[in-house]
Every structure is written in C-alpha cells, then in structure tokens.
Amino acid sequence: MSGSFYFVIVGHHDNPIFEMEFLPPGKVESKDDHRHLNQFIAHAALDLVDENMWLSNLFCDVLFSLITVHMRFIMLHDVRQEDGIKNFFTDVYELYIKFAMNPFYELNTPIRSTAFERKVQFLGKKHLLS
Amino acid sequence: MSVPDYMQCAEDHQTLLVVVQPVGIVPEESFFRIYKRISAVSQVNVRDSQRVLYIRYRHHYPPENNEWGDFQTHRKVVGLITITECSSAKEWPQTFEKFHLQKEMYGSTLYDSRLFVFGLQGEIAEQPRTDVAFYPSYDECENVEKRIEDFIESLFIVLESKRLDRATDKSGDKIPLLCVPFEKKDFVGLDTDSRHYKKRCQGRMRKHVGDLCLQAGMLQDSLVHYHMAVELLRSVNDFLWLGAALEGLCSASVIYHYPGGTGGRVGSRRAQGGSLSAEAGNRHRPGALTSNGINADTSAEIGRAKNCLSPEDIIEKYKEAISYYGKYKNAGVIELEACVKAVRVLAMQKRSMEASEFLQNAVYINLRQLSEEEKIQRYSILSELYERIGFHRKSAFFKRIAAMQCAAPSIPEPGWRACYKLLLETLPGYSLSLDPQDFSKGTHRGWAAVQMRLLHELVYASRRMGNPALCVRHLSFLLQTMLDFLSDQEKKDVTQSLESYTAKCPGTMEVITLPDGLKLPPVPFTKLPIVKSVKLLNLPASLRPHKMKSLLGQNVSTKSPFIYSPIIAHSRGEERNKKIDFQWVQGDVCEVQLMVYNPMPFELRVENMGLLTTGVEFESLPAALSLPAESGLYPVTLVGVPQTTGQITVNGYHTSVFGVFSDCLLDNLPGVKTNGCNVEVIPALPRLQISTSLPRSAHTLQPSSGDEISTNVSVQLYNGETQQLIIKLENIGTEPLEKLEVTAKTVNTKEKLYGDFLSWNLEDTLCQFPLKPGKIATFIVNIKVKLDFSCQENLLQDLSDDGISVSGLPLSSPFRQVVKPRVETKPLNPQESSKVGDFSHVKTLEAILNFKYSGGPGHAEGYYRSLALGLHVEVEPSVFFTRISTLPATSTRQCHLLLDVFNSTEHELTISARNNEDLILHAGECQR
C-alpha cells in the first residue's frame, strides 16, 4: 500500500463530516478493516491537531481560519508529499468555506453533496496522485 | 538489559532498590501481606543527619537488569529481604541454605540482606542474629517495620562508605572503568594509560558518585558531580555515559523542582507506599534543604541556583540524553525509560506538545521481540501517559490496541476479560458513554463509525467472556444509540444477532454491575418504534363521569380577582402539558393513543406493549403489534384499568422488541407530543346499558349540548298516536345503581307540539333500585305525538282540485276536540284539504332522553354518568279536515259544524266525537 491517502474533515464534536480516500490508479477499494484503522488513527490524531492549533505556526493561515469554525482537516498518507498535501488543504479549505456559506447547509453536519465530492476528488487527483 | 520498567519516574533515581522474595513455600497471600508492610517503609530518616533515604521495593527483579547497576545505581539491587516459612528445626539448615543461594543471585551488588523466618520457634529462634529474624507466625510480627528500618540504616552505612570512598579523589590511584554489560568486550586490549581512557574512567566514576550522592540524599552534591561528569564525558565523546550523566542531572533537578514526585503512582502495587512517600517528601524535604548548610551536604546553598537545571533545561537535557542513548542499540530499554520519565516531567509542566514528541519517539524504539504480555503492558503504559498529558483520544487509541492485543489470535488463551476491561476504559476517549440518556440530548458527539466499531468489539468480547447479559446490553445500546448511522444491512445484521442472543438471555431493564463496580444502565429502545405523540383518551361519552354541581365556584375561588392576569396565563401555559380536563374512572378500561413509526427497513414486531404509570394502581393490558417496514405514523392504543383512585400519571410505556424489554419514560423522549399525562381517577361508578322495545335507528341525532348519544331508536307513529316505549335498564357495571334521573329534551323545535310528547313515571322504576350489578329494571315512557299539520296548507291547497272553498274561517290553529285514544283509534285534529297520495308530509320529532345515574363510591364523591337515548319519531298525518263549514242550527245559539274529514292513512279508522256516533273511515276515504 503506497501512495494512498485518506482525507477527512472533522467537526466540532469529533464527528467526521466528510471522508474520502484517494488510491493510486490500479488499486481497488481498500479493505473494510483498513478503513476502520484509518478512522481510528485519524481520531487519535485529533489530539495533536488540537494542541497544534494553538502552538504551531505550521500552515498558519489555514489553521488559523479553521479555528474560527473549529473544523479539522486531517490527511493520512503513507508517502511524503508535503507540498501536494499543503496545496490540497488550501484548495479544499477554500472549497469548504464556499460550501459552508450555503444557507441550506447546517454547519457541522455531514456534507452530502456530489458536487463537493467531485471537486474534492478532482483536487485529490491534481495534488496528491499526480 | 531487556525488561523495561514502564513505571519508572525521575525520582526513582534517588531510591535504593531492595528485592523482597519468598523462598521455599510461602503462601502468596501471607507473602504479600508482609510485603505490603515492608514496602510501607519507603522512606527513612537516617538517624544522625537530616538526610532521607528512599527505598524502592520489588518482589521480582530480573538479574540481568541488575547488571546495569553500575550504569545507574538505582538499578542495582542493594538489599535483599527473604521471607520464608519454617516449621521445624530440622528444616532450618535447608532453609538457610536456600537463603544463601538467593543471596548469590544478586550477590555482586548486595550491600546487605535479611531473612525473615516465620513459624519457627525454639532454640534456633532464640539465637540473636542480625541477618535473621524469627517470628512465630504471620500475625505476630509487630517489629517488622523496626527491623526494616534497621536494615535500611545498615544499607545506608554501606552506601555512605562507598560514596565517601569514591568521592574522595585519590589522584594517585587508578580509577577502575565502570562499564555496562555490552561494553565489556569493546574495551579488551585498550590502552589503559592513555589520557583519553583515564578521562573516561574519571567521568564515569564522577557520574557514579553523583548517583550515590543522590541515593544518599545529598542532592546538591550529586548535581555538582553530575556537572563534572558531563564535562568530562563530553570531552571524550563517551555518549552512552554522557547520556546517563545528563539524565542524572535531570533527575536531580526534577527531584529538586517537584518534591511531590512526577510518577503520580500508577502501579497498583506501589500505590500505597508511593503516595506516602510523596506526602512525606513534601513534609521533609524543605527542612532537609534548608538545613543542608549546617549538615553533611557541603555544597549547600552555593551551587544550588547554578547547578540545578531550570524546568526548560531539564527537557533540553533529557532530549540530549535520549539522543545519545539512541546511538546504542543495546540501550533501548534505557532510552525507553528515559522517554517515559521525561514525559512524566512534561506532564507535570503541562507541556503536552513536547511530551507527545517524546512519546512518539518511545513508540518507535524497537526492543527485541516482545512477548504478547509485554506488548500489552507497553501499549497500556503509552495510553496512560497520553492520558496524563491530556491526549485522551490518543490514549484511547493505544488502550484499544492493548485490548486487541489481549485477544490476539497468536495468544493460545485469549484474555477476553482483560480485553473487555481495557476496551471499556477506552470509551471516554471516544466520547462514548454507556448511558443511553447521554445520547438523547443534542447532536451526536464523536466519530460514529469508530464508536460503532468499538461497540461491536465490546459485544464480541463480552460474548467470548461468556456473559450474554452484557452482550445483549451492549448490542441493544449499539442499536439504540447508533441507529441513525447504521446502514440498512447493518440494522438487519445487528437485530439478527441481537435476537439470537436474546433467545438465550432476554434483555432486561436492570442495571448491570460489572465486577469492578462499573454500572451499565439499562437501554430502553425508545427508537424502536419511535413514538411521536402520546394522547390520553377520554372515556366514551356514555361512560364519562360528570361532577354534580355542588360547590359553586370551586374553580373561581382559586383564581385571582382579576379577569385577566398574565401571571396566571403564564402558569397555565406551563401546566398545559400536564393538566387534563377529564377524568378516568376506577375499574373502567382507559385508553392512551400513541402515534408510532418504525424506522427499520423491515417489519418490526413489538410485543407486550403496555403503559407505565404511577400514582394509581393500574392494570395495564399489554398489546402486541407489528409495524410494517419504515411505516408512517401508526396509531396504537394502549389500554389499562385503574384499580384505585387518585391522580394517575402516565410516565411511559414498556415494550419488548427483539427479546429486549424496555421501559421508555416519556421524560426521556425528545420531541414527543403529549396532551398531558396526569389524569384524575375517580371512584368506580355503575354502568348502565339500555335496550328498548323499539328498533334501532340509523338516524343519529346531533345534540346541541355536545353529548353523544349512545343509542338511537326510531318509531313511526300517526299523528295523535300514543305508544309505550319500554326501556330496559341493565346495570352491567360492578357497582350498584342507586340513583337515576331522567330528563327529556325535544330537539327540533320548529314543529308545534301539543301536550306532553314524552311522559313517564319514574317512581315505578325507582322502586326497583338500588339496582345490583347484572340486574335489569324497566322504565316505561309514553310517546304521544300531536302535531300541527296545518302548516302544509298552501301546498295542499295548490294540489286540491275540487274547487270548494272553505266557507268558514280557515282555521289554521288546531282543534283539540277528538283525542280519545283507544287501542285502534286514531283521532285527529288539523284540517285542510289534501290529495290522496301526498303522504310524504311526514314530520319527524326527535327527542333525547337523558339518564343521569350514579351509584357506588363514585356517587359518594358526587359523580354521575349520563346516558342519552335518542328518540326518532316519524309522525304521519292521520286525519285531515278538508273543509269546515257551518250550518245554522235550530237554535240561534247553536250551529252545526260541518267537517270534511279525510283519512290519509292506509287503515280503517273510527272517529268518535263527544256525543256522536262513531264514524268509520276507510283508508283514503273522505266523508262528511
């Protein structure tokens, strides 16, 4: 398993509001077990993310604005690809903010929008899998 | 050195390690009793100084760890206490031999040892020996503590002499090279005379002395020594020992900064002694420090500020030390322990970010192949440390791994119990509580997918533990709380397995208490089915009780004198949910209507659904229902019979779904609409059933008063006819009927009615009272219809074609002359012409007979019931006077009145006038 990514947006109450996996081409659906593991790891990582919000200036702009809505973007990756991930985050953040401005979307509820999904998928292909 | 001690903390560096072990056969319980007493003596004030010795007791210590004793002296076993049982003098030599064998195991490092013999009495026991103490039994050993203190003092003397020996820098002597086990072969054939080598020896010895000083309670001295050691070792790049010196420096500083200790004492075994020492440390240490100047600790105040590291520096130095340790593969355990210690310090400083870095490092330290048990221990400790720095989620993550490890497939005997216990501990980290009530409020907290997985694991573990009740409880919890997140397939799977479990062990509403005291509250299935509204139904109209108007204005008096007051309006609004304006009657079936729906994608069978009430003894009659898949709102009526009187509160309902019994309280249900739950139950009243001699009617009367009519009868009568209506009153209740009042009311008033429409004699009926249950009384009502048909005049006139005009005055008001009812006679009065065949001018009369009745205890309370009987009478015209004329008679005072009488009935009829002969009229005939 190399070059696959698991991306999740986590809401206020540690509830995931959007999940997506990016697999390198040619790889089929990951096993169910694996997805659970990803979720567990992402959940455990929230501690560090929360702590980081106040201390670190890494990805400062993104994180700072995220504090305002307290949404956490988490990416699980097994290959190093800092630039790609950073760009991906920035773009997805922008996308998310646009989406959140939709008056019909209630903050902190799961995102069920095929358009959003498609766009994230596209961004993932662009920044992560290329 | 392969066995890491995850419990270590920085202040362990100042302790002396004493191993307490049993030899021979010693009952475990007795051993631990003695062990507990011994380990209570964890801190000793040495007699002639202010210094304090700390002792660390172990009942198990791997000898290979002992070999690292030179590296860090707190790893060295310096004392051995052996506990043995010896019943006779014959066994004594053998026992003593065993003691010596035991001593040899740690022989190289021991300062002193003791043997406690229990059970031996007699000659041998009387010999005074310093290294052996005899006690007759485990119960009679009062001076164990004293003995231990003496023992520790003797340890101190050796320690002090070693310290002094090593500390005094005899420059001429050759300093031996201290080394760790794996280093030994590296130094073979090294030039022992080189400056480099000498410096190395010096540095290591300095460090060693620092350790000894620390153990001997001379904190400041140790700091000085450590500083020197660091400088010496740094210059020769002796990284392992440099690391050790740095760590020593850190430890000493930590002890200085945090006299309360950083360990927080986790090991259950050491809990007691630990807290004691921390407390005692607080008490003693300040004194020890201030008096250092006048005591043996010569460095005292001077160096303190300079030598002691600041809290920030401690971490820096720890980092450095760990990086040095990391260079040596064989020092993995040392590195790991250092990480753990550093994390504990950081946790004290509340610097979680850095602590997590240390822990992250610790996670990746690879020791040799760990046994499963060690893995579990390692993950548990990681989890505990994460918990300590406030990383609950991370902590839960590792705890779960530990739990999984307990039941790993590679283990021959999986510890499901331990697995379950650890899993339970992870729940808070996943913001999951086992109380379903926490889920009913607000939005869902936590990661549902993860929580579901965890619950599934709990279910599995509890099943493997062989505790089906627990398993059912967890599974129902999963179903109840995670319903929104389960896919259709999962819902099916979960319910199927739930049903299979409940087949063996039905789910109950009892709190399950786990052995460790944790209580699992019951899980009522409030979502299976979902109840949308609860409505208490009034009794059917005929059974509704009414209050006799007695104390006028009972309600008025409680109200305020103001016509309108916002305060009252407000309070009324609050009461709105609770007050109901009708009553239920004891002994009568009462109904509550629930609107429910089934959220499941399959048919839901709800069995044994009934009401939960308080306040009144209530016999609930359970119902079973089957709800189709994803049904819409579906009305369910639950019934019950109140057995006593008073205020009844409907609290909720109970169900049995998938074999799980649940009591659902309305208070806990969000979004349930209710019209109130409090109803007054009044004493029992009799029930009256009415049957009449007349056929039932399809007509229903719409009574003006809002009462409903229970029975309707109809009868067809010719005008002027009288008929008896026999009403049978049957008491079908259980109370005697004592009182009856009958009132009648005519409904359509547009017709003019002459005479008494309905008349009765109540006395006849009342004399049969009180009416016992099951008895029947009869009540006779006379129906007499006299109607004015003259208002059809115009119509009739238009239709008449005989052209005869009325010669007399057209009398539109009725004459009342005839009416002598005989059995078959139908006399009549109104006049006007009519044509045969126009008989559709049937008029109807409707009346309501109201029976107010009461009896039994309800009567005493002033309640009555009323029963209404609708009476529908169709009145057909019988005789018309089609023409009236007068003829002068013989006397001027008189005249003949000529009446054209028309019989509009289909029967023959006889008209009799007062002193006239009878006239027979055939059907449809008209005669003069």
PDB file of N, CA and C in Angstrom, chain B residues 51 159-171 175 202 205-214 216 218 221-222 224-225 228 298:
ATOM      1  N   ARG B  51      19.261  13.726  56.360  1.00  0.00           N
ATOM      2  CA  ARG B  51      19.058  13.146  55.034  1.00  0.00           C
ATOM      3  C   ARG B  51      17.981  12.060  55.052  1.00  0.00           C
ATOM      4  N   LEU B 159      26.309   2.387  51.915  1.00  0.00           N
ATOM      5  CA  LEU B 159      26.206   3.368  50.838  1.00  0.00           C
ATOM      6  C   LEU B 159      27.093   4.567  51.107  1.00  0.00           C
ATOM      7  N   GLU B 160      27.010   5.043  52.333  1.00  0.00           N
ATOM      8  CA  GLU B 160      27.756   6.239  52.705  1.00  0.00           C
ATOM      9  C   GLU B 160      29.254   5.975  52.598  1.00  0.00           C
ATOM     10  N   SER B 161      29.652   4.781  53.047  1.00  0.00           N
ATOM     11  CA  SER B 161      31.082   4.479  52.996  1.00  0.00           C
ATOM     12  C   SER B 161      31.542   4.385  51.543  1.00  0.00           C
ATOM     13  N   LYS B 162      30.688   3.795  50.694  1.00  0.00           N
ATOM     14  CA  LYS B 162      31.057   3.699  49.274  1.00  0.00           C
ATOM     15  C   LYS B 162      31.165   5.088  48.684  1.00  0.00           C
ATOM     16  N   ARG B 163      30.218   5.897  49.043  1.00  0.00           N
ATOM     17  CA  ARG B 163      30.205   7.246  48.479  1.00  0.00           C
ATOM     18  C   ARG B 163      31.469   7.995  48.863  1.00  0.00           C
ATOM     19  N   LEU B 164      31.765   7.908  50.157  1.00  0.00           N
ATOM     20  CA  LEU B 164      32.933   8.633  50.640  1.00  0.00           C
ATOM     21  C   LEU B 164      34.200   8.084  49.988  1.00  0.00           C
ATOM     22  N   ASP B 165      34.186   6.769  49.858  1.00  0.00           N
ATOM     23  CA  ASP B 165      35.348   6.110  49.274  1.00  0.00           C
ATOM     24  C   ASP B 165      35.594   6.599  47.848  1.00  0.00           C
ATOM     25  N   ARG B 166      34.505   6.650  47.095  1.00  0.00           N
ATOM     26  CA  ARG B 166      34.648   7.010  45.686  1.00  0.00           C
ATOM     27  C   ARG B 166      34.791   8.519  45.513  1.00  0.00           C
ATOM     28  N   ALA B 167      34.166   9.244  46.431  1.00  0.00           N
ATOM     29  CA  ALA B 167      34.126  10.684  46.237  1.00  0.00           C
ATOM     30  C   ALA B 167      35.494  11.322  46.465  1.00  0.00           C
ATOM     31  N   THR B 168      36.163  10.791  47.456  1.00  0.00           N
ATOM     32  CA  THR B 168      37.473  11.412  47.723  1.00  0.00           C
ATOM     33  C   THR B 168      38.398  11.043  46.576  1.00  0.00           C
ATOM     34  N   ASP B 169      38.790  12.050  45.914  1.00  0.00           N
ATOM     35  CA  ASP B 169      39.549  11.865  44.694  1.00  0.00           C
ATOM     36  C   ASP B 169      40.993  11.533  45.020  1.00  0.00           C
ATOM     37  N   LYS B 170      41.248  10.241  45.171  1.00  0.00           N
ATOM     38  CA  LYS B 170      42.647   9.875  45.436  1.00  0.00           C
ATOM     39  C   LYS B 170      43.359   9.855  44.093  1.00  0.00           C
ATOM     40  N   SER B 171      44.041  10.922  43.849  1.00  0.00           N
ATOM     41  CA  SER B 171      44.550  11.133  42.498  1.00  0.00           C
ATOM     42  C   SER B 171      45.561  10.060  42.081  1.00  0.00           C
ATOM     43  N   ILE B 175      41.747   4.730  38.667  1.00  0.00           N
ATOM     44  CA  ILE B 175      40.287   4.620  38.769  1.00  0.00           C
ATOM     45  C   ILE B 175      39.820   3.495  37.847  1.00  0.00           C
ATOM     46  N   GLN B 202      37.485   8.638  34.742  1.00  0.00           N
ATOM     47  CA  GLN B 202      37.146   9.700  35.699  1.00  0.00           C
ATOM     48  C   GLN B 202      35.690  10.130  35.526  1.00  0.00           C
ATOM     49  N   MET B 205      33.264   7.602  36.718  1.00  0.00           N
ATOM     50  CA  MET B 205      33.263   7.499  38.173  1.00  0.00           C
ATOM     51  C   MET B 205      32.525   8.693  38.784  1.00  0.00           C
ATOM     52  N   ARG B 206      32.741   9.855  38.212  1.00  0.00           N
ATOM     53  CA  ARG B 206      32.047  11.062  38.699  1.00  0.00           C
ATOM     54  C   ARG B 206      30.526  10.838  38.653  1.00  0.00           C
ATOM     55  N   LYS B 207      30.158  10.328  37.545  1.00  0.00           N
ATOM     56  CA  LYS B 207      28.728  10.089  37.341  1.00  0.00           C
ATOM     57  C   LYS B 207      28.222   9.110  38.388  1.00  0.00           C
ATOM     58  N   HIS B 208      29.037   8.076  38.604  1.00  0.00           N
ATOM     59  CA  HIS B 208      28.663   7.066  39.578  1.00  0.00           C
ATOM     60  C   HIS B 208      28.537   7.683  40.972  1.00  0.00           C
ATOM     61  N   VAL B 209      29.484   8.514  41.292  1.00  0.00           N
ATOM     62  CA  VAL B 209      29.432   9.171  42.605  1.00  0.00           C
ATOM     63  C   VAL B 209      28.190  10.056  42.688  1.00  0.00           C
ATOM     64  N   GLY B 210      27.922  10.694  41.595  1.00  0.00           N
ATOM     65  CA  GLY B 210      26.707  11.512  41.568  1.00  0.00           C
ATOM     66  C   GLY B 210      25.485  10.674  41.906  1.00  0.00           C
ATOM     67  N   ASP B 211      25.420   9.508  41.318  1.00  0.00           N
ATOM     68  CA  ASP B 211      24.304   8.603  41.609  1.00  0.00           C
ATOM     69  C   ASP B 211      24.249   8.281  43.089  1.00  0.00           C
ATOM     70  N   LEU B 212      25.429   7.950  43.633  1.00  0.00           N
ATOM     71  CA  LEU B 212      25.477   7.551  45.035  1.00  0.00           C
ATOM     72  C   LEU B 212      25.042   8.705  45.932  1.00  0.00           C
ATOM     73  N   CYS B 213      25.507   9.901  45.600  1.00  0.00           N
ATOM     74  CA  CYS B 213      25.123  11.060  46.410  1.00  0.00           C
ATOM     75  C   CYS B 213      23.613  11.248  46.382  1.00  0.00           C
ATOM     76  N   LEU B 214      23.077  11.077  45.188  1.00  0.00           N
ATOM     77  CA  LEU B 214      21.641  11.262  45.049  1.00  0.00           C
ATOM     78  C   LEU B 214      20.903  10.249  45.912  1.00  0.00           C
ATOM     79  N   ALA B 216      22.057   8.839  48.492  1.00  0.00           N
ATOM     80  CA  ALA B 216      22.327   9.079  49.907  1.00  0.00           C
ATOM     81  C   ALA B 216      21.648  10.344  50.391  1.00  0.00           C
ATOM     82  N   MET B 218      21.951  13.434  49.121  1.00  0.00           N
ATOM     83  CA  MET B 218      22.711  14.677  49.017  1.00  0.00           C
ATOM     84  C   MET B 218      22.534  15.235  47.620  1.00  0.00           C
ATOM     85  N   ASP B 221      25.220  17.845  46.204  1.00  0.00           N
ATOM     86  CA  ASP B 221      26.468  17.184  45.859  1.00  0.00           C
ATOM     87  C   ASP B 221      26.333  16.467  44.530  1.00  0.00           C
ATOM     88  N   SER B 222      25.232  15.761  44.416  1.00  0.00           N
ATOM     89  CA  SER B 222      25.062  14.973  43.207  1.00  0.00           C
ATOM     90  C   SER B 222      25.025  15.885  41.988  1.00  0.00           C
ATOM     91  N   VAL B 224      26.559  18.643  41.564  1.00  0.00           N
ATOM     92  CA  VAL B 224      27.932  19.048  41.251  1.00  0.00           C
ATOM     93  C   VAL B 224      28.661  17.930  40.519  1.00  0.00           C
ATOM     94  N   HIS B 225      28.510  16.735  41.063  1.00  0.00           N
ATOM     95  CA  HIS B 225      29.199  15.612  40.444  1.00  0.00           C
ATOM     96  C   HIS B 225      28.729  15.371  39.031  1.00  0.00           C
ATOM     97  N   MET B 228      30.218  17.821  36.645  1.00  0.00           N
ATOM     98  CA  MET B 228      31.605  17.500  36.321  1.00  0.00           C
ATOM     99  C   MET B 228      31.649  16.324  35.353  1.00  0.00           C
ATOM    100  N   THR B 298      27.822  19.515  51.924  1.00  0.00           N
ATOM    101  CA  THR B 298      28.693  20.688  51.995  1.00  0.00           C
ATOM    102  C   THR B 298      28.456  21.693  50.884  1.00  0.00           C
TER     103      THR B 298
END
